[in-house]
Structures are given as structure tokens and as C-alpha cells.
XYZ file of N, CA and C in Angstrom:
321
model
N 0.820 -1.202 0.000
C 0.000 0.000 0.000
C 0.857 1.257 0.000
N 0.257 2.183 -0.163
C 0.827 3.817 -0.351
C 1.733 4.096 1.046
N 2.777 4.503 0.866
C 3.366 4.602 2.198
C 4.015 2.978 3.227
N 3.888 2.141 2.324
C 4.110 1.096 3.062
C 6.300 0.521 2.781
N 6.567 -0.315 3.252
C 8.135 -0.480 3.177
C 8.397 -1.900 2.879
N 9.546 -2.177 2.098
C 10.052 -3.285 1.506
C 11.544 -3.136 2.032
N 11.522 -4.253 3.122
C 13.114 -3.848 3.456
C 13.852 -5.688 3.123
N 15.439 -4.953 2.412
C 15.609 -6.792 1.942
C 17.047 -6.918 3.314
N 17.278 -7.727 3.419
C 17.919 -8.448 4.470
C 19.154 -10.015 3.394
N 20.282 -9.659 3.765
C 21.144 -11.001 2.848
C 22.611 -10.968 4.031
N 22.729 -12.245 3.979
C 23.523 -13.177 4.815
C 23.517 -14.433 4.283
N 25.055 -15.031 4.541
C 25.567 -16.401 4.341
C 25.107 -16.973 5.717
N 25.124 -18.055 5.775
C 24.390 -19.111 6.842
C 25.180 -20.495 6.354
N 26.293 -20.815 7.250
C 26.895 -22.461 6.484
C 26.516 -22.995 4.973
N 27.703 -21.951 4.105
C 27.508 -22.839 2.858
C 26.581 -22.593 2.435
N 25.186 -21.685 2.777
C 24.000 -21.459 2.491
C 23.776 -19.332 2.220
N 23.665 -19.061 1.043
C 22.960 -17.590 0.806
C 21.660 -17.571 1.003
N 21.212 -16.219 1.954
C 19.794 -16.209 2.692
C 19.516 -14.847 2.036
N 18.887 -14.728 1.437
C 18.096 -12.883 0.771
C 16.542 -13.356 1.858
N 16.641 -12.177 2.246
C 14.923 -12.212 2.701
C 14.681 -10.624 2.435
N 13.085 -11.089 1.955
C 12.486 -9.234 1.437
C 11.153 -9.659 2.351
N 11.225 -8.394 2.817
C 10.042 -7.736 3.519
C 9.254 -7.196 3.745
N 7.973 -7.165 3.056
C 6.700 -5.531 2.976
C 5.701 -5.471 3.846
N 5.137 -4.902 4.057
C 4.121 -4.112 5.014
C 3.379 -3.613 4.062
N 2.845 -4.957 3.085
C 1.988 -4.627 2.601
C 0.110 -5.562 3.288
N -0.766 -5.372 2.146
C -1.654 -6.404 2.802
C -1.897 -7.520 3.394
N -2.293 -7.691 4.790
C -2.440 -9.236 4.992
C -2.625 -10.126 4.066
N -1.631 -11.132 4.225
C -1.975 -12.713 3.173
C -3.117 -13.578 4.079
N -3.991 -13.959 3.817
C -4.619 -15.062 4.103
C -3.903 -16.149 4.284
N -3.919 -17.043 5.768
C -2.907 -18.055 5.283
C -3.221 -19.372 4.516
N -4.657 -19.771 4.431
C -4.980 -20.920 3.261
C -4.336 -20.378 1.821
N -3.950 -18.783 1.456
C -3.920 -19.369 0.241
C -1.959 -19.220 0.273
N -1.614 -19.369 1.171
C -0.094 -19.257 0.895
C 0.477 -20.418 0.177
N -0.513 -21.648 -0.128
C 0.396 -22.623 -0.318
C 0.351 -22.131 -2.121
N -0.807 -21.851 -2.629
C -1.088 -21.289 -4.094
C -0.328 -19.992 -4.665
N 0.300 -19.515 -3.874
C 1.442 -18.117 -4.421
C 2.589 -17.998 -5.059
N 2.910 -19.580 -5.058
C 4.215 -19.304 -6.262
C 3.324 -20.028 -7.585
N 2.032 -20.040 -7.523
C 1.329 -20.592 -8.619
C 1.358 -19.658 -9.463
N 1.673 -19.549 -10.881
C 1.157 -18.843 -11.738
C -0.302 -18.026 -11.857
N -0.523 -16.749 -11.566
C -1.415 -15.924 -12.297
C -2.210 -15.910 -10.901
N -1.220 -16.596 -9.109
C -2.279 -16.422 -8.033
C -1.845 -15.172 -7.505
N -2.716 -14.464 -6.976
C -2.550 -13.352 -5.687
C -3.409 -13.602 -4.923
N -2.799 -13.455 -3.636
C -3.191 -13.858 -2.086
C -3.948 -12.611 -1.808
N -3.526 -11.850 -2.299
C -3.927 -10.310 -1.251
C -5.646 -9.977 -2.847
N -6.048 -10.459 -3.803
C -6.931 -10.442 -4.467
C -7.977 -9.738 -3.987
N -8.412 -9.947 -3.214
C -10.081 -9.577 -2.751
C -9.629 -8.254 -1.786
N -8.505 -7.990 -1.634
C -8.241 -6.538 -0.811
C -8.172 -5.732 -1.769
N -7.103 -5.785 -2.676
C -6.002 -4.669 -3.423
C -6.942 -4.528 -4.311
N -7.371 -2.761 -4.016
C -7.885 -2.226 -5.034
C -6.926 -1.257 -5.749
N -5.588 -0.710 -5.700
C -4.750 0.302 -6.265
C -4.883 -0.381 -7.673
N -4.392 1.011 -8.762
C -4.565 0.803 -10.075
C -3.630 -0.344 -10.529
N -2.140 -0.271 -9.965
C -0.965 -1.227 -10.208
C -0.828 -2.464 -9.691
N -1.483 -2.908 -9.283
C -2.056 -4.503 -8.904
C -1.048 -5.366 -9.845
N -0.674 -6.205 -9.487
C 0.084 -7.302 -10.393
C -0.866 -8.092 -11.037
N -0.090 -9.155 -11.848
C -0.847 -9.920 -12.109
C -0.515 -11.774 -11.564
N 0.184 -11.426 -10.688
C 1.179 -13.207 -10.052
C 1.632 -13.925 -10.302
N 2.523 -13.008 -11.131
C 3.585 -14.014 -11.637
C 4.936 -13.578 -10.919
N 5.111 -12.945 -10.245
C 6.310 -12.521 -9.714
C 6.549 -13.922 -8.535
N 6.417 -14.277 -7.924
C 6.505 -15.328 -6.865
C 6.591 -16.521 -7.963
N 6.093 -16.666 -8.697
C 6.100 -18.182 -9.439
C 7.261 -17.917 -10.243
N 7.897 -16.886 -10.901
C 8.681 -16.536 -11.561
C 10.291 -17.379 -10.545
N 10.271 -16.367 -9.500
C 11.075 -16.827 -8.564
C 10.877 -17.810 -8.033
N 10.601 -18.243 -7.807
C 10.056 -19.881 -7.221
C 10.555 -21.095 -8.310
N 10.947 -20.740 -9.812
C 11.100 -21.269 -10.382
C 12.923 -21.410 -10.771
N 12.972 -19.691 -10.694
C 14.611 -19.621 -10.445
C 15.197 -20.052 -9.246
N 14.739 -20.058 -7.890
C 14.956 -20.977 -6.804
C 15.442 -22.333 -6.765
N 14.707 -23.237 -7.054
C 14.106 -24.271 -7.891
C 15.069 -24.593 -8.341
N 15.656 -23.959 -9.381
C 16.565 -24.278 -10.643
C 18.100 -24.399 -10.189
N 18.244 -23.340 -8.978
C 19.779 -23.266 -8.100
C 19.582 -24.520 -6.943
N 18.321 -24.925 -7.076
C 18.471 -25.919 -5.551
C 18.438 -25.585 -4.525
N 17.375 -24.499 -4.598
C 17.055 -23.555 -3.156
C 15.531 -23.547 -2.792
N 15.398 -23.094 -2.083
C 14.108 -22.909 -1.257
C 13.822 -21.809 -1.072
N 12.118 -21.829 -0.792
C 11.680 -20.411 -0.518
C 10.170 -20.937 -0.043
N 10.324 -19.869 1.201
C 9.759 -19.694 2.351
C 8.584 -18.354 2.374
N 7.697 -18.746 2.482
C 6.399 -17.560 2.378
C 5.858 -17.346 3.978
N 6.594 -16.350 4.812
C 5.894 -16.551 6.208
C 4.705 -14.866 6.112
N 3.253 -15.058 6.417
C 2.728 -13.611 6.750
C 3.313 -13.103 7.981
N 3.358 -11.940 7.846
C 3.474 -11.026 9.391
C 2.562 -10.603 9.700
N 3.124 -10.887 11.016
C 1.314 -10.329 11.901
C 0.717 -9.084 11.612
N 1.136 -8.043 11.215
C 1.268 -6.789 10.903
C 0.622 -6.780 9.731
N 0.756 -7.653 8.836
C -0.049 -7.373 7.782
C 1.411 -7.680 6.377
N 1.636 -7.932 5.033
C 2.940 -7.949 4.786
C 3.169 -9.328 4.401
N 4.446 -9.775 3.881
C 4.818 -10.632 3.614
C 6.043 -10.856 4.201
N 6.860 -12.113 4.882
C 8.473 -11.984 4.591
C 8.627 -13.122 3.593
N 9.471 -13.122 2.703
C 9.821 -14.001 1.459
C 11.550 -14.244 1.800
N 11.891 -15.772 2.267
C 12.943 -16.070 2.455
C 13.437 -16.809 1.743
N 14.771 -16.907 0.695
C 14.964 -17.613 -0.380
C 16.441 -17.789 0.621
N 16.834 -19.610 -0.314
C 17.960 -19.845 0.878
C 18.685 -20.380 -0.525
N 19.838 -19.983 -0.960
C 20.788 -20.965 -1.838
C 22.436 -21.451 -1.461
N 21.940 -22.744 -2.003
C 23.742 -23.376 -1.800
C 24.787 -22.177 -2.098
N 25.857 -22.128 -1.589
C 26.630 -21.215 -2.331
C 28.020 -22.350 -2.881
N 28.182 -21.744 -3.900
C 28.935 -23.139 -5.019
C 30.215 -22.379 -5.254
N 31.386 -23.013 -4.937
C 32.371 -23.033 -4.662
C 32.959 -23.245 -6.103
N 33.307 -22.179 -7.356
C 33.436 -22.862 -8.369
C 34.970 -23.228 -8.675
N 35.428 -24.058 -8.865
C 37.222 -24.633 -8.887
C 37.630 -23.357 -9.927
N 38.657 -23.230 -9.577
C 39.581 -22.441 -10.963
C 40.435 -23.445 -11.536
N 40.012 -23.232 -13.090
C 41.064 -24.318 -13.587
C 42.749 -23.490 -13.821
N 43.814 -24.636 -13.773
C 45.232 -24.333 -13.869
C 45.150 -23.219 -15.070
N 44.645 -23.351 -16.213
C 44.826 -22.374 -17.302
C 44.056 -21.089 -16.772
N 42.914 -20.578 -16.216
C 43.025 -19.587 -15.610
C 43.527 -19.075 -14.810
N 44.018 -19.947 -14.279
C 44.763 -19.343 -12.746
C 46.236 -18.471 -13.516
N 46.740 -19.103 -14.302
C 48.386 -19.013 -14.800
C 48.127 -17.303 -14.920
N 49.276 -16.899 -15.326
C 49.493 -15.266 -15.651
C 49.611 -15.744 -17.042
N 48.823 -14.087 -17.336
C 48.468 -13.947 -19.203
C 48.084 -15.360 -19.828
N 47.303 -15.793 -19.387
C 46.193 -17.051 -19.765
C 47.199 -18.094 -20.520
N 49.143 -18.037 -20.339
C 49.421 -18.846 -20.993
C 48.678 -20.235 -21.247
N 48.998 -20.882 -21.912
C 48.773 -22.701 -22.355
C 50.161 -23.432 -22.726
């Protein structure tokens, strides 16, 4: 809503990257939290009357790039009204091979 705040929050956790975003926007209902990374759902539907309303694909979008790294994501409401959205990914350790490592990329 008008005046409301999105604050994001990121930390490593063992081997694990944690982003969490935060709004103070409309209460979620919690029956429909399990349907929000569904394509084309919004939870907050029967509230949000502003002109810029989504259309719900943003959560399924991400949910899918999640997904794809082998991570998770976490939909908790706040009591307050709001969402917190906690996405957790491996963090991948990528080897350097000997030919990059060398000076001036000899071979």
C-alpha cells in the first residue's frame, strides 16, 4: 500500500545464501499461501484495489529460479499485515582451472 516499506535483508548461513524481502503490505490469508508461487495467483486479491495490482507471476517466476539453483523459498505472513519471502541458496564453490589461474592465460 501507499506509504508502506520493503526492506531486503542477505547473509551467508553455512555454505548457504539467505536474501529475505520484507513488505508491510496487505495481509496474506494463510490458506492461500500454499497457491502463491502458482502462476497468475494473488493472495492479497479480494483486498487490493490500487490501479498497479500485479498480475502473479512474480513469486512463481522466482520460485522457479529458486528451484533451478536448488534452493528454497519460504512464504511466512506477518502479523502486521505484509509478507516476509525467504529464499535460501547453496553457495557453489566454483574450482579455478590451472589455465586460468596461470598469468596472461598462458597454455
Amino acid at each position: 500500500p501507499t506509504g508502506g516499506t520493503v526492506t531486503i535483508h542477505t547473509q551467508s548461513q553455512h555454505d548457504t545464501s539467505v536474501l529475505q524481502v520484507e513488505n508491510t503490505g496487505h495481509p496474506v490469508p494463510p490458506e492461500l499461501l500454499p497457491t502463491l508461487t502458482e502462476p497468475f495467483q494473488r493472495g492479497t486479491q479480494r483486498v487490493r484495489t490500487d490501479e498497479h495490482a500485479g498480475v502473479g507471476l512474480g513469486l512463481a517466476i522466482v520460485h522457479s529460479i529458486v528451484q533451478a539453483h536448488d534452493g528454497t523459498l519460504d512464504l511466512t505472513p506477518r502479523p502486521t499485515g505484509g509478507l516476509l519471502v525467504t529464499i535460501r541458496l547453496p553457495e557453489r564453490h566454483a574450482a579455478v582451472s590451472q589455465q586460468a589461474a596461470s598469468p596472461n592465460g598462458a597454455r
